[in-house]
Amino acid sequence: MKTIVSGIQPTGSINLGTYLGSIRNFVKLQEQYPDHHFFLFIADLHAVTIPRDPQALRKTIKELAAIYLACGLKKDNLSLFIQSEVPAHSQMSYLIQCFTYMGELERMTQFKDKAQKQEAVAASLFTYPALMAGDILLYDAQYVPVGEDQKQHLEITRDIATRINNRFGDFLTVPKPLIPKVGARIMSLTDPEVKMSKSDPNVKSRINLLDEEAIIKKRIMSAVTDSEGKIYYDKANKPGLANLITIMSALSDQSIESICATYQNKDYRTFKEDLAEIVIEALKPIKAQYQTLINDGSIDTILDEGQSAAMRVANKKIMKFNRKLGLGRKRK
Ligand code: AMP
Ligand code: TRP
């Protein structure tokens, strides 16, 4: 079985940036790789490497699972599950740590960034790449779709897998990252120099997928542009407007050029009103599908099925790894 594996941390509401940069990509990959099985999980073990409010975390985990499905992922070649509900991930992380060097972990830029922001740094934040490598190696992933920021974690995964294979014979698949070429980078609505982010303290900077229509309209109408009043695409000098044009292009499948041609002689207000309409229409089916999934309880069934399928594959890998290492005992 050929597999594609990816995880998403449940650490906040999903916004338009995450949707256009990541979720939509998964939906496209499912079409592009119909003969691959997708293991997609909510990386809750990764989330607790930094202190979290337990109630908020639980709520986000289920919301995220429902949003992913609501965005159009097909269920036939997908196992969607919650990482902590498949104990093999924790087991694998320990085994992987036995083949991961301190020096390698010390080089991780994400660790350096995140550690700086913490008063006390948990050991799990340091060993995070070993958990992530385990997530991937458990399922023999050929490909791992991630954003640019995860590239270094994929490199260490490949190094560790190769090291283990060299020692014990090839039994782990060395994965390749899939990083989108047109790295859709949606910017903040209030500061187009930074990316739209769920951790931005200013709620006006983003549109969440489940926001109400009136809020969406308000956020777009008040998005930062410039005082020139003319519509054309110039990312360097008109980053706010360029970001809005990008969002319109991504959601309406019109090229940037054709949008600029249409709005050449129109004002920002008209453009923004049209954009708000496009965003509202694009999110409508996602919101409706989300409500259906939450109300009919089918999300639990899907997550249960995902858990079983993931456990079957992952437990086998752990048993094999244990045997390779000489752990446990041989039965008569
Ligand atoms: P995060 O929400 O930062 O945990 O990232 C989840 C995924 O969404 C990552 O693979 C990112 O590459 C992608 N992503 C997050 N924010 C944006 C954004 N503003 N524009 C494009 N992609 C994004
Ligand atoms: N670390 C990833 C992030 O922060 C999430 C993640 C955890 C992941 N395990 C993974 C991504 C395995 C791909 C494969 O975005």
Tab-separated table of C-alpha atoms and ligand atoms in Angstrom, residues 17-18 21-22 147 184-186 195-196 198, ligand 1:
chain	number	residue	atom	x	y	z
A	17	GLY	CA	-4.737	31.111	5.352
A	18	THR	CA	-4.627	27.547	6.650
A	21	GLY	CA	-2.333	27.025	2.096
A	22	SER	CA	-2.945	23.581	3.507
A	147	GLY	CA	4.456	23.762	4.744
A	184	ALA	CA	-0.088	30.108	-1.049
A	185	ARG	CA	0.865	32.583	1.609
A	186	ILE	CA	-2.197	34.476	2.728
A	195	LYS	CA	1.043	35.908	7.465
A	196	MET	CA	-2.556	35.382	8.487
A	198	LYS	CA	-4.427	31.818	14.295
B	1	AMP	P1	-0.404	26.265	11.341
B	1	AMP	O1	-1.817	26.769	11.240
B	1	AMP	O2	0.616	27.356	11.456
B	1	AMP	O3	-0.249	25.148	12.342
B	1	AMP	O4	-0.111	25.597	9.924
B	1	AMP	C1	-0.869	24.552	9.380
B	1	AMP	C2	-0.578	24.494	7.898
B	1	AMP	O5	-1.247	25.578	7.225
B	1	AMP	C3	0.912	24.614	7.577
B	1	AMP	O6	1.289	23.570	6.683
B	1	AMP	C4	1.076	25.971	6.906
B	1	AMP	O7	1.948	25.871	5.795
B	1	AMP	C5	-0.340	26.369	6.450
B	1	AMP	N1	-0.627	27.806	6.712
B	1	AMP	C6	-0.848	28.395	7.926
B	1	AMP	N2	-1.072	29.720	7.812
B	1	AMP	C7	-1.006	30.010	6.478
B	1	AMP	C8	-1.159	31.222	5.703
B	1	AMP	N3	-1.422	32.409	6.262
B	1	AMP	N4	-1.035	31.135	4.359
B	1	AMP	C9	-0.774	29.934	3.776
B	1	AMP	N5	-0.609	28.761	4.443
B	1	AMP	C10	-0.724	28.790	5.779
